[in-house]
């Protein structure tokens, strides 16, 4: 019997499909039986009130250097089942989809016509092998106000930097939805002193990105987190290359768009995304919204693909107050089309909460201790007019906005001001910044300069420098937030603890201690 306890313990894939016989297509396609092709696990994502995406990718040898997972150069029919119960006594949908070599034997099953607000279980079969069992759910029906959203979000999972314990602890919470806010993989080559050995060198081509994703998916903590709840994902720079901005790479590279196209293709192949997110070469529209009844809208943003190049220096870094280019009215971090889309989404929203899932610090942040000021031109401080347009939209449309951010490898919480040039400016939103899953190693709860940074940025209310994730519970009455920190990632199995807790109330964009 497969139970939720067994799911968390890793006892997956023990049930068998009911006998369905073998189709002529299946019989003709088989050459040599596959041995454990589900080493990358299963996943679901992109839930709606009547649908969800089911995902798997076949790989008998996840670390094969060609990035193809040890699979034969042929199509493999994959059966799938969706059931109301974890024992698959009540199967409600089933089908067969081919895993093709050209898609790295990935499978995306895009379902609709399901019940709203319902829990489901799913699994796959290829040849004689049965996949692990995954748990997923649809969102509440439009207009539903009584169903809370239990959301966890994370970012920045560098395989070499440590163990993915945060994924396991997140899975133990059994959230309704997991949002990943960027840097699911890192493109870097080998470190000199890694915590874990990484397969392959720097990701430069399709084989390299496929291999990197496969190693991450084969990790048992990653597999568990994907199996326990549906995911929604957006990328950041390391999913392609460090500090890329639009069509401009970190270092001069005439073939950068080819590299970006390879990264986008591997990203789609390895994530539970819809056909609407299928890449067209070096272009892929990632911005979109997930609705949770009338409680919350989660707007997922792309701050990489459409941004202008970095202000003043052309390179990612810290710039001083003399960098006037960051105030240029035509500068954008989202691109005009995405800005217009987001403004319209906020204007039309009737949900209690509007969550903005994105990648880089939106709040103003002076990173220089003491006299003098320094701002990151990679975050929204490098695109002040773009931030002004967003804060004006939040205020003008009267939205209860909470910004969910990744990137900086530490926990932060603060209040977003309408205009940071006005000392008396009101707060219009709250920003919650999740730390990394592993990037930057074990970390510390507090650093020697933490107190100074908080004192010089009074709108910032909280910091913790460990690894971990954030969990939140949203109702019509409040949003409660726990910053979950992991004591170490240099060894597996560390406990998690709550390093900070806050409550946000509708109509009051400030942080209240829980």
CSV table of C-alpha atoms in Angstrom, one decimal:
chain,number,residue,atom,x,y,z
A,1,UNK,CA,0.0,0.0,0.0
A,2,UNK,CA,1.4,3.4,-1.0
A,3,UNK,CA,0.8,6.0,1.6
A,4,UNK,CA,1.9,9.6,2.0
A,5,UNK,CA,4.3,8.4,4.7
A,6,UNK,CA,5.8,6.0,2.1
A,7,UNK,CA,6.0,8.9,-0.4
A,8,UNK,CA,8.1,11.0,2.0
A,9,UNK,CA,10.2,8.0,3.0
A,10,UNK,CA,11.0,7.3,-0.6
A,11,UNK,CA,9.1,4.0,-0.9
A,12,UNK,CA,7.8,4.8,-4.4
A,13,UNK,CA,6.9,2.8,-7.4
A,14,UNK,CA,5.9,-0.4,-5.7
A,15,UNK,CA,2.4,-0.7,-7.2
A,16,UNK,CA,1.8,-2.2,-10.5
A,17,UNK,CA,-0.4,-1.1,-13.4
A,18,UNK,CA,-3.5,-3.2,-14.1
A,19,UNK,CA,-3.0,-5.5,-17.0
A,20,UNK,CA,-3.7,-3.6,-20.1
A,21,UNK,CA,-2.2,-5.8,-22.7
A,22,UNK,CA,0.4,-4.7,-25.2
A,23,UNK,CA,-0.4,-2.6,-28.2
A,24,UNK,CA,1.2,-3.4,-31.6
A,25,UNK,CA,3.0,0.0,-31.5
A,26,UNK,CA,4.6,-1.0,-28.2
A,27,UNK,CA,5.6,-4.4,-29.3
A,28,UNK,CA,7.1,-3.1,-32.5
A,29,UNK,CA,9.0,-0.3,-30.7
A,30,UNK,CA,10.6,-2.6,-28.2
A,31,UNK,CA,14.1,-3.9,-28.9
A,32,UNK,CA,15.8,-4.5,-25.6
A,33,UNK,CA,13.8,-4.1,-22.3
A,34,UNK,CA,14.6,-1.0,-20.4
A,35,UNK,CA,16.2,-1.2,-17.0
A,36,UNK,CA,14.9,1.3,-14.5
A,37,UNK,CA,14.2,4.2,-16.9
A,38,UNK,CA,12.6,6.4,-14.1
A,39,UNK,CA,15.8,7.4,-12.3
A,40,UNK,CA,14.9,11.1,-12.8
A,41,UNK,CA,11.6,10.6,-11.0
A,42,UNK,CA,8.3,12.3,-11.9
A,43,UNK,CA,6.9,15.7,-11.5
A,44,UNK,CA,3.7,17.8,-12.1
A,45,UNK,CA,3.2,21.5,-12.6
A,46,UNK,CA,1.2,24.4,-14.0
A,47,UNK,CA,-2.1,23.6,-12.2
A,48,UNK,CA,-5.3,25.2,-13.2
A,49,UNK,CA,-8.8,24.6,-11.8
A,50,UNK,CA,-9.4,21.8,-14.2
A,51,UNK,CA,-5.9,20.6,-15.3
A,52,UNK,CA,-2.3,20.0,-14.6
A,53,UNK,CA,0.9,18.8,-16.5
A,54,UNK,CA,2.4,15.5,-15.7
A,55,UNK,CA,6.1,15.0,-16.5
A,56,UNK,CA,8.8,12.4,-16.6
A,57,UNK,CA,12.0,11.8,-18.5
A,58,UNK,CA,13.3,8.3,-19.2
A,59,UNK,CA,17.0,7.8,-18.3
A,60,UNK,CA,18.7,4.5,-17.6
A,61,UNK,CA,22.0,6.2,-17.2
A,62,UNK,CA,21.4,9.8,-16.0
A,63,UNK,CA,25.1,10.7,-16.2
A,64,UNK,CA,25.7,9.6,-19.7
A,65,UNK,CA,28.1,12.2,-21.2
A,66,UNK,CA,26.0,12.8,-24.3
A,67,UNK,CA,23.1,14.0,-22.1
A,68,UNK,CA,20.7,11.4,-23.5
A,69,UNK,CA,20.5,9.4,-20.3
A,70,UNK,CA,21.6,6.1,-21.7
A,71,UNK,CA,18.4,5.7,-23.7
A,72,UNK,CA,18.3,3.9,-27.1
A,73,UNK,CA,17.8,6.0,-30.2
A,74,UNK,CA,14.2,5.1,-30.6
A,75,UNK,CA,10.7,6.2,-29.5
A,76,UNK,CA,9.5,4.5,-26.4
A,77,UNK,CA,5.7,4.4,-25.6
A,78,UNK,CA,5.0,5.5,-22.1
A,79,UNK,CA,1.7,4.7,-20.4
A,80,UNK,CA,0.4,7.0,-17.7
A,81,UNK,CA,-2.4,6.9,-15.1
A,82,UNK,CA,-4.1,9.5,-13.0
A,83,UNK,CA,-6.1,8.3,-10.0
A,84,UNK,CA,-8.0,9.8,-7.0
A,85,UNK,CA,-6.3,7.5,-4.6
A,86,UNK,CA,-2.6,6.5,-4.0
A,87,UNK,CA,-3.4,2.8,-4.5
A,88,UNK,CA,-4.8,3.5,-8.0
A,89,UNK,CA,-8.1,1.7,-7.3
A,90,UNK,CA,-10.0,4.7,-8.8
A,91,UNK,CA,-8.2,5.6,-12.0
A,92,UNK,CA,-9.9,8.5,-13.7
A,93,UNK,CA,-7.6,9.1,-16.7
A,94,UNK,CA,-5.1,7.0,-18.6
A,95,UNK,CA,-3.2,7.2,-21.9
A,96,UNK,CA,0.0,6.5,-23.8
A,97,UNK,CA,2.5,9.1,-25.0
A,98,UNK,CA,5.7,8.5,-26.9
A,99,UNK,CA,9.1,9.6,-25.4
A,100,UNK,CA,11.2,10.7,-28.3
A,101,UNK,CA,15.0,10.9,-28.6
A,102,UNK,CA,14.7,14.4,-30.0
A,103,UNK,CA,13.1,15.5,-26.7
A,104,UNK,CA,15.6,13.6,-24.6
A,105,UNK,CA,12.9,11.1,-23.9
A,106,UNK,CA,10.9,13.6,-21.9
A,107,UNK,CA,7.1,13.3,-21.5
A,108,UNK,CA,4.7,16.1,-20.9
A,109,UNK,CA,1.1,15.1,-20.4
A,110,UNK,CA,-1.2,18.2,-20.5
A,111,UNK,CA,-4.5,17.3,-18.9
A,112,UNK,CA,-7.8,19.2,-18.6
A,113,UNK,CA,-11.3,18.4,-17.6
A,114,UNK,CA,-10.4,17.5,-14.1
A,115,UNK,CA,-12.3,18.4,-10.9
A,116,UNK,CA,-11.3,21.8,-9.3
A,117,UNK,CA,-9.5,21.8,-6.0
A,118,UNK,CA,-8.9,18.0,-6.1
A,119,UNK,CA,-6.0,15.9,-5.1
A,120,UNK,CA,-4.7,13.3,-7.6
A,121,UNK,CA,-2.0,10.7,-7.8
A,122,UNK,CA,-0.2,9.7,-11.0
A,123,UNK,CA,2.5,7.3,-12.4
A,124,UNK,CA,4.1,6.1,-15.6
A,125,UNK,CA,5.1,2.8,-17.2
A,126,UNK,CA,7.7,2.1,-19.8
A,127,UNK,CA,8.3,-1.5,-20.9
A,128,UNK,CA,8.0,-3.5,-17.7
A,129,UNK,CA,9.1,-0.7,-15.4
A,130,UNK,CA,6.8,1.4,-13.2
A,131,UNK,CA,7.7,4.9,-12.1
A,132,UNK,CA,7.5,6.4,-8.7
A,133,UNK,CA,4.1,7.7,-7.7
A,134,UNK,CA,3.5,11.5,-7.7
A,135,UNK,CA,0.9,13.5,-5.8
A,136,UNK,CA,-0.6,16.6,-7.5
A,137,UNK,CA,-3.7,18.8,-7.3
A,138,UNK,CA,-5.8,21.2,-9.3
A,139,UNK,CA,-6.4,24.7,-8.1
A,140,UNK,CA,-9.8,25.8,-6.6
A,141,UNK,CA,-12.5,26.9,-8.9
A,142,UNK,CA,-12.6,30.5,-10.0
A,143,UNK,CA,-14.2,32.7,-7.3
A,144,UNK,CA,-13.5,30.2,-4.5
A,145,UNK,CA,-12.6,32.1,-1.4
A,146,UNK,CA,-12.5,29.5,1.4
A,147,UNK,CA,-9.5,27.3,0.3
A,148,UNK,CA,-6.2,28.4,1.7
A,149,UNK,CA,-3.0,28.2,-0.3
A,150,UNK,CA,0.0,26.5,1.3
A,151,UNK,CA,2.9,27.7,-0.8
A,152,UNK,CA,6.6,27.0,-0.5
A,153,UNK,CA,9.2,28.7,-2.7
A,154,UNK,CA,12.9,28.4,-3.2
A,155,UNK,CA,15.8,29.2,-5.5
A,156,UNK,CA,19.5,28.6,-6.4
A,157,UNK,CA,20.3,24.9,-6.2
A,158,UNK,CA,24.0,24.4,-7.0
A,159,UNK,CA,24.8,20.7,-7.0
A,160,UNK,CA,28.5,21.2,-6.1
A,161,UNK,CA,27.8,23.5,-3.2
A,162,UNK,CA,26.0,21.0,-1.0
A,163,UNK,CA,23.1,18.6,-0.4
A,164,UNK,CA,19.6,19.4,-1.4
A,165,UNK,CA,18.2,19.0,2.1
A,166,UNK,CA,15.9,22.0,1.7
A,167,UNK,CA,14.0,20.1,-0.9
A,168,UNK,CA,13.4,17.2,1.5
A,169,UNK,CA,12.3,19.5,4.4
A,170,UNK,CA,10.0,21.4,2.0
A,171,UNK,CA,8.4,18.1,0.9
A,172,UNK,CA,7.8,17.1,4.5
A,173,UNK,CA,5.5,20.2,4.8
A,174,UNK,CA,3.4,18.7,2.0
A,175,UNK,CA,2.6,22.1,0.4
A,176,UNK,CA,-0.2,22.7,-2.1
A,177,UNK,CA,2.2,24.3,-4.6
A,178,UNK,CA,6.0,24.8,-4.9
A,179,UNK,CA,7.4,27.8,-6.8
A,180,UNK,CA,11.0,27.8,-7.9
A,181,UNK,CA,12.3,31.3,-8.7
A,182,UNK,CA,15.5,30.7,-10.6
A,183,UNK,CA,18.9,28.9,-10.9
A,184,UNK,CA,17.5,25.4,-10.8
A,185,UNK,CA,20.9,24.4,-12.2
A,186,UNK,CA,24.2,26.1,-12.4
A,187,UNK,CA,26.1,26.2,-15.7
A,188,UNK,CA,29.5,26.3,-14.0
A,189,UNK,CA,32.3,23.8,-14.6
A,190,UNK,CA,34.1,22.1,-11.7
A,191,UNK,CA,34.9,23.8,-8.4
A,192,UNK,CA,38.3,23.3,-6.8
A,193,UNK,CA,36.8,22.1,-3.5
A,194,UNK,CA,33.2,21.0,-4.1
A,195,UNK,CA,31.0,19.3,-1.5
A,196,UNK,CA,29.7,17.0,-4.2
A,197,UNK,CA,31.2,16.0,-7.5
A,198,UNK,CA,29.4,17.3,-10.6
A,199,UNK,CA,29.2,15.4,-13.9
A,200,UNK,CA,30.4,17.3,-17.0
A,201,UNK,CA,32.1,20.6,-17.3
A,202,UNK,CA,30.7,24.0,-18.0
A,203,UNK,CA,27.3,23.8,-19.9
A,204,UNK,CA,27.9,25.2,-23.4
A,205,UNK,CA,25.7,23.0,-25.5
A,206,UNK,CA,22.5,20.9,-25.4
A,207,UNK,CA,24.2,17.8,-24.2
A,208,UNK,CA,25.8,19.7,-21.3
A,209,UNK,CA,22.5,21.3,-20.2
A,210,UNK,CA,20.7,18.0,-20.5
A,211,UNK,CA,23.3,16.2,-18.4
A,212,UNK,CA,23.2,18.9,-15.7
A,213,UNK,CA,19.4,18.7,-15.4
A,214,UNK,CA,19.6,14.9,-15.3
A,215,UNK,CA,22.1,15.0,-12.4
A,216,UNK,CA,19.8,17.3,-10.4
A,217,UNK,CA,16.7,15.3,-11.2
A,218,UNK,CA,18.4,12.1,-10.1
A,219,UNK,CA,19.1,13.5,-6.6
A,220,UNK,CA,16.7,11.8,-4.2
A,221,UNK,CA,15.7,15.0,-2.4
A,222,UNK,CA,14.9,16.7,-5.7
A,223,UNK,CA,12.8,13.7,-6.7
A,224,UNK,CA,10.9,13.8,-3.4
A,225,UNK,CA,10.0,17.5,-3.7
A,226,UNK,CA,8.8,17.1,-7.3
A,227,UNK,CA,6.7,14.0,-6.4
A,228,UNK,CA,4.9,15.6,-3.4
A,229,UNK,CA,3.3,18.7,-5.1
A,230,UNK,CA,2.9,20.5,-8.4
A,231,UNK,CA,5.7,23.0,-9.2
A,232,UNK,CA,5.7,26.3,-11.1
A,233,UNK,CA,9.1,27.5,-12.3
A,234,UNK,CA,10.9,30.5,-13.7
A,235,UNK,CA,14.6,30.8,-14.6
A,236,UNK,CA,17.4,33.2,-13.6
A,237,UNK,CA,20.9,33.7,-15.0
A,238,UNK,CA,22.6,30.4,-14.1
A,239,UNK,CA,20.0,28.4,-15.9
A,240,UNK,CA,21.7,29.7,-19.0
A,241,UNK,CA,24.9,31.7,-18.1
A,242,UNK,CA,25.9,33.9,-15.2
A,243,UNK,CA,24.7,37.5,-15.4
A,244,UNK,CA,23.3,37.3,-19.0
A,245,UNK,CA,21.1,40.3,-19.9
A,246,UNK,CA,18.7,39.9,-22.8
A,247,UNK,CA,20.9,39.0,-25.8
A,248,UNK,CA,24.1,40.1,-24.1
A,249,UNK,CA,26.3,37.4,-22.4
A,250,UNK,CA,28.5,38.0,-19.5
A,251,UNK,CA,31.6,37.7,-21.7
A,252,UNK,CA,31.7,38.4,-25.5
A,253,UNK,CA,30.4,35.4,-27.3
A,254,UNK,CA,29.2,35.4,-30.9
A,255,UNK,CA,27.4,32.1,-30.4
A,256,UNK,CA,25.5,33.1,-27.2
A,257,UNK,CA,22.0,32.9,-28.7
A,258,UNK,CA,22.8,29.3,-29.8
A,259,UNK,CA,23.9,28.6,-26.2
A,260,UNK,CA,20.7,30.2,-24.9
A,261,UNK,CA,18.6,28.2,-27.3
A,262,UNK,CA,20.2,25.0,-26.0
A,263,UNK,CA,19.6,26.0,-22.4
A,264,UNK,CA,16.0,26.9,-23.1
A,265,UNK,CA,15.4,23.6,-24.9
A,266,UNK,CA,16.9,21.5,-22.0
A,267,UNK,CA,14.9,23.6,-19.5
A,268,UNK,CA,11.7,22.8,-21.2
A,269,UNK,CA,12.5,19.1,-21.6
A,270,UNK,CA,13.2,18.8,-17.9
A,271,UNK,CA,10.4,20.8,-16.4
A,272,UNK,CA,6.6,20.2,-16.1
A,273,UNK,CA,5.7,23.0,-18.4
A,274,UNK,CA,2.9,23.5,-20.9
A,275,UNK,CA,3.1,23.6,-24.7
A,276,UNK,CA,2.8,27.3,-24.4
A,277,UNK,CA,6.3,27.4,-22.8
A,278,UNK,CA,7.9,25.3,-25.6
A,279,UNK,CA,10.9,27.3,-26.8
A,280,UNK,CA,11.2,28.7,-30.3
A,281,UNK,CA,15.0,28.7,-30.6
A,282,UNK,CA,16.4,31.3,-28.3
A,283,UNK,CA,13.0,32.6,-27.3
A,284,UNK,CA,10.6,31.2,-24.7
A,285,UNK,CA,7.7,33.1,-23.0
A,286,UNK,CA,8.0,32.3,-19.3
A,287,UNK,CA,5.8,35.0,-17.8
A,288,UNK,CA,2.3,33.7,-16.9
A,289,UNK,CA,-0.2,33.6,-14.0
A,290,UNK,CA,-1.4,30.8,-11.7
A,291,UNK,CA,-4.8,31.4,-10.1
A,292,UNK,CA,-5.7,30.0,-6.7
A,293,UNK,CA,-9.4,30.6,-6.6
A,294,UNK,CA,-10.1,34.1,-5.4
A,295,UNK,CA,-7.4,33.9,-2.7
A,296,UNK,CA,-4.3,34.5,-4.7
A,297,UNK,CA,-2.9,35.1,-8.2
A,298,UNK,CA,0.8,34.1,-8.6
A,299,UNK,CA,2.3,36.1,-11.5
A,300,UNK,CA,5.5,34.6,-12.6
A,301,UNK,CA,7.9,37.1,-14.2
A,302,UNK,CA,11.0,36.8,-16.4
A,303,UNK,CA,13.6,39.5,-15.4
A,304,UNK,CA,16.3,38.1,-17.7
A,305,UNK,CA,15.2,37.6,-21.3
A,306,UNK,CA,13.9,41.2,-22.0
A,307,UNK,CA,16.0,43.4,-19.8
A,308,UNK,CA,18.2,46.2,-20.9
A,309,UNK,CA,22.0,45.8,-20.4
A,310,UNK,CA,23.4,46.8,-17.0
A,311,UNK,CA,23.5,50.5,-16.2
A,312,UNK,CA,26.7,52.5,-16.5
A,313,UNK,CA,29.2,49.7,-16.7
A,314,UNK,CA,27.5,47.2,-19.0
A,315,UNK,CA,28.5,44.5,-16.4
A,316,UNK,CA,26.7,43.2,-13.4
A,317,UNK,CA,28.0,44.8,-10.2
A,318,UNK,CA,27.7,47.6,-7.7
A,319,UNK,CA,27.4,51.2,-8.9
A,320,UNK,CA,27.5,54.4,-7.0
A,321,UNK,CA,24.9,57.3,-6.8
A,322,UNK,CA,26.6,59.0,-9.7
A,323,UNK,CA,25.3,56.3,-12.0
A,324,UNK,CA,22.4,58.3,-13.5
A,325,UNK,CA,21.7,55.8,-16.3
A,326,UNK,CA,19.8,53.6,-13.9
A,327,UNK,CA,17.1,56.4,-13.6
A,328,UNK,CA,16.6,56.6,-17.4
A,329,UNK,CA,12.9,56.6,-18.1
A,330,UNK,CA,13.1,54.2,-21.0
A,331,UNK,CA,15.0,51.5,-19.1
A,332,UNK,CA,13.2,48.2,-18.4
A,333,UNK,CA,13.9,45.0,-16.6
A,334,UNK,CA,10.8,43.2,-17.9
A,335,UNK,CA,10.5,44.5,-21.4
A,336,UNK,CA,7.6,46.7,-22.5
A,337,UNK,CA,5.3,43.8,-23.5
A,338,UNK,CA,5.7,42.0,-20.2
A,339,UNK,CA,5.2,45.3,-18.3
A,340,UNK,CA,1.9,45.9,-20.1
A,341,UNK,CA,0.8,42.3,-19.5
A,342,UNK,CA,1.5,42.6,-15.8
A,343,UNK,CA,-0.2,45.9,-15.5
A,344,UNK,CA,-3.3,44.4,-17.1
A,345,UNK,CA,-3.2,41.4,-14.8
A,346,UNK,CA,-3.0,43.6,-11.7
A,347,UNK,CA,-5.8,45.8,-13.1
A,348,UNK,CA,-8.1,42.9,-13.7
A,349,UNK,CA,-7.3,40.9,-10.5
A,350,UNK,CA,-10.0,40.3,-8.0
A,351,UNK,CA,-8.0,38.0,-5.8
A,352,UNK,CA,-7.2,38.9,-2.2
A,353,UNK,CA,-3.4,38.6,-2.9
A,354,UNK,CA,-1.3,39.2,-5.9
A,355,UNK,CA,2.1,37.4,-5.6
A,356,UNK,CA,4.9,38.4,-8.0
A,357,UNK,CA,7.3,35.5,-8.4
A,358,UNK,CA,10.6,36.9,-9.8
A,359,UNK,CA,14.3,36.7,-9.5
A,360,UNK,CA,16.2,39.8,-8.2
A,361,UNK,CA,15.9,42.3,-5.4
A,362,UNK,CA,13.1,44.7,-6.0
A,363,UNK,CA,13.6,46.8,-2.9
A,364,UNK,CA,16.2,49.5,-3.0
A,365,UNK,CA,19.3,48.3,-1.2
A,366,UNK,CA,22.4,50.2,-0.2
A,367,UNK,CA,25.1,47.5,-0.1
A,368,UNK,CA,27.9,49.8,1.1
A,369,UNK,CA,28.5,50.0,4.9
A,370,UNK,CA,29.1,53.4,6.4
A,371,UNK,CA,29.6,56.5,4.3
A,372,UNK,CA,28.8,56.3,0.6
A,373,UNK,CA,26.2,54.3,-1.2
A,374,UNK,CA,26.3,51.4,-3.6
A,375,UNK,CA,23.5,49.8,-5.6
A,376,UNK,CA,23.3,46.5,-7.5
A,377,UNK,CA,22.7,47.3,-11.2
A,378,UNK,CA,21.6,43.7,-11.7
A,379,UNK,CA,18.5,44.1,-9.5
A,380,UNK,CA,15.6,46.6,-9.9
A,381,UNK,CA,17.9,49.3,-8.5
A,382,UNK,CA,19.5,49.3,-12.0
A,383,UNK,CA,16.0,49.8,-13.6
A,384,UNK,CA,14.4,52.4,-11.4
A,385,UNK,CA,11.8,53.6,-13.9
A,386,UNK,CA,10.7,50.0,-14.4
A,387,UNK,CA,10.3,49.7,-10.6
A,388,UNK,CA,8.4,53.0,-10.5
A,389,UNK,CA,6.0,51.8,-13.1
A,390,UNK,CA,5.3,48.6,-11.2
A,391,UNK,CA,4.8,50.3,-7.8
A,392,UNK,CA,2.5,52.8,-9.4
A,393,UNK,CA,0.5,49.9,-10.9
A,394,UNK,CA,0.3,48.2,-7.5
A,395,UNK,CA,-0.8,51.4,-5.8
A,396,UNK,CA,-3.1,52.5,-8.6
A,397,UNK,CA,-5.0,49.2,-8.9
A,398,UNK,CA,-5.2,48.8,-5.1
A,399,UNK,CA,-3.6,45.4,-5.0
A,400,UNK,CA,-2.3,43.5,-2.0
A,401,UNK,CA,1.0,42.7,-3.6
A,402,UNK,CA,3.7,40.5,-2.1
A,403,UNK,CA,6.9,40.1,-4.1
A,404,UNK,CA,8.6,36.6,-4.0
A,405,UNK,CA,12.3,36.9,-4.8
A,406,UNK,CA,15.3,34.6,-5.1
A,407,UNK,CA,18.9,35.1,-6.3
A,408,UNK,CA,20.9,36.5,-3.4
A,409,UNK,CA,21.5,33.3,-1.4
A,410,UNK,CA,20.1,34.6,1.9
A,411,UNK,CA,16.7,35.2,3.5
A,412,UNK,CA,15.5,38.9,3.5
A,413,UNK,CA,12.1,40.5,4.2
A,414,UNK,CA,11.2,44.2,3.8
A,415,UNK,CA,8.7,46.7,2.5
A,416,UNK,CA,8.6,48.1,-1.0
A,417,UNK,CA,8.3,51.9,-1.1
A,418,UNK,CA,6.4,53.8,-3.8
A,419,UNK,CA,9.4,56.1,-4.3
A,420,UNK,CA,12.7,55.6,-2.6
A,421,UNK,CA,13.7,59.1,-3.4
A,422,UNK,CA,11.0,60.4,-1.1
A,423,UNK,CA,11.9,59.6,2.6
A,424,UNK,CA,8.2,59.8,3.5
A,425,UNK,CA,7.1,57.5,0.8
A,426,UNK,CA,4.5,54.9,1.8
A,427,UNK,CA,4.9,51.1,1.5
A,428,UNK,CA,3.0,49.6,-1.4
A,429,UNK,CA,4.0,46.0,-1.1
A,430,UNK,CA,6.0,43.5,0.9
A,431,UNK,CA,9.1,41.6,-0.5
A,432,UNK,CA,10.0,38.2,0.7
A,433,UNK,CA,13.4,36.9,-0.4
A,434,UNK,CA,14.2,33.2,-0.2
A,435,UNK,CA,17.7,32.0,0.4
A,436,UNK,CA,19.3,29.4,-1.7
A,437,UNK,CA,18.9,25.7,-1.6
A,438,UNK,CA,22.7,25.2,-1.5
A,439,UNK,CA,24.5,28.1,-3.2
A,440,UNK,CA,27.1,29.8,-0.9
A,441,UNK,CA,27.5,26.8,1.3
A,442,UNK,CA,26.4,26.4,4.9
A,443,UNK,CA,26.3,30.2,5.7
A,444,UNK,CA,25.7,31.9,9.0
A,445,UNK,CA,22.5,33.1,10.7
A,446,UNK,CA,24.1,36.6,10.9
A,447,UNK,CA,27.3,38.1,9.4
A,448,UNK,CA,29.5,40.9,11.0
A,449,UNK,CA,28.0,43.5,8.7
A,450,UNK,CA,24.3,42.4,9.0
A,451,UNK,CA,23.4,44.9,11.6
A,452,UNK,CA,24.9,47.8,9.7
A,453,UNK,CA,23.1,46.8,6.5
A,454,UNK,CA,19.7,46.6,8.2
A,455,UNK,CA,20.3,49.9,10.0
A,456,UNK,CA,21.2,51.7,6.7
A,457,UNK,CA,18.2,50.2,4.9
A,458,UNK,CA,15.4,50.7,7.5
A,459,UNK,CA,12.7,49.3,5.2
A,460,UNK,CA,14.4,45.9,5.4
A,461,UNK,CA,13.2,44.1,8.5
A,462,UNK,CA,14.8,40.6,8.4
A,463,UNK,CA,17.9,38.7,7.4
A,464,UNK,CA,19.2,35.1,7.8
A,465,UNK,CA,22.2,33.8,6.0
A,466,UNK,CA,21.6,30.0,6.1
A,467,UNK,CA,20.3,27.9,3.2
A,468,UNK,CA,16.6,26.9,3.1
A,469,UNK,CA,13.2,27.9,1.7
A,470,UNK,CA,10.2,30.0,2.6
A,471,UNK,CA,6.7,28.6,3.4
A,472,UNK,CA,3.6,30.7,3.4
A,473,UNK,CA,-0.1,30.1,4.1
A,474,UNK,CA,-2.5,32.5,2.4
A,475,UNK,CA,-6.2,33.1,3.4
A,476,UNK,CA,-8.5,36.0,2.8
A,477,UNK,CA,-7.7,37.2,6.3
A,478,UNK,CA,-3.9,37.0,6.3
A,479,UNK,CA,-0.6,35.7,4.8
A,480,UNK,CA,1.6,34.0,7.4
A,481,UNK,CA,5.2,33.4,6.5
A,482,UNK,CA,8.0,31.2,7.9
A,483,UNK,CA,11.6,31.6,6.8
A,484,UNK,CA,12.9,28.0,7.0
A,485,UNK,CA,16.7,27.6,7.4
A,486,UNK,CA,18.8,24.5,7.2
A,487,UNK,CA,21.7,24.3,9.7
A,488,UNK,CA,24.1,22.9,7.1
A,489,UNK,CA,24.3,21.6,3.5
A,490,UNK,CA,27.9,20.4,3.7
A,491,UNK,CA,26.5,17.1,5.0
A,492,UNK,CA,23.2,15.5,4.2
A,493,UNK,CA,20.1,15.2,6.4
A,494,UNK,CA,20.4,18.4,8.5
A,495,UNK,CA,17.3,19.7,10.3
A,496,UNK,CA,15.4,22.8,9.4
A,497,UNK,CA,14.3,25.5,11.8
A,498,UNK,CA,12.2,28.6,11.5
A,499,UNK,CA,14.6,31.6,11.6
A,500,UNK,CA,11.8,34.3,11.2
A,501,UNK,CA,8.0,34.5,11.1
A,502,UNK,CA,5.8,37.3,9.9
A,503,UNK,CA,2.1,38.0,9.2
A,504,UNK,CA,0.9,40.3,6.4
A,505,UNK,CA,-2.7,41.6,6.4
A,506,UNK,CA,-4.7,42.7,3.4
A,507,UNK,CA,-4.7,46.5,2.9
A,508,UNK,CA,-1.6,46.9,5.1
A,509,UNK,CA,1.6,46.3,3.1
A,510,UNK,CA,3.9,46.0,6.2
A,511,UNK,CA,5.5,43.1,8.0
A,512,UNK,CA,4.1,42.1,11.4
A,513,UNK,CA,6.0,39.8,13.7
A,514,UNK,CA,4.1,36.5,14.1
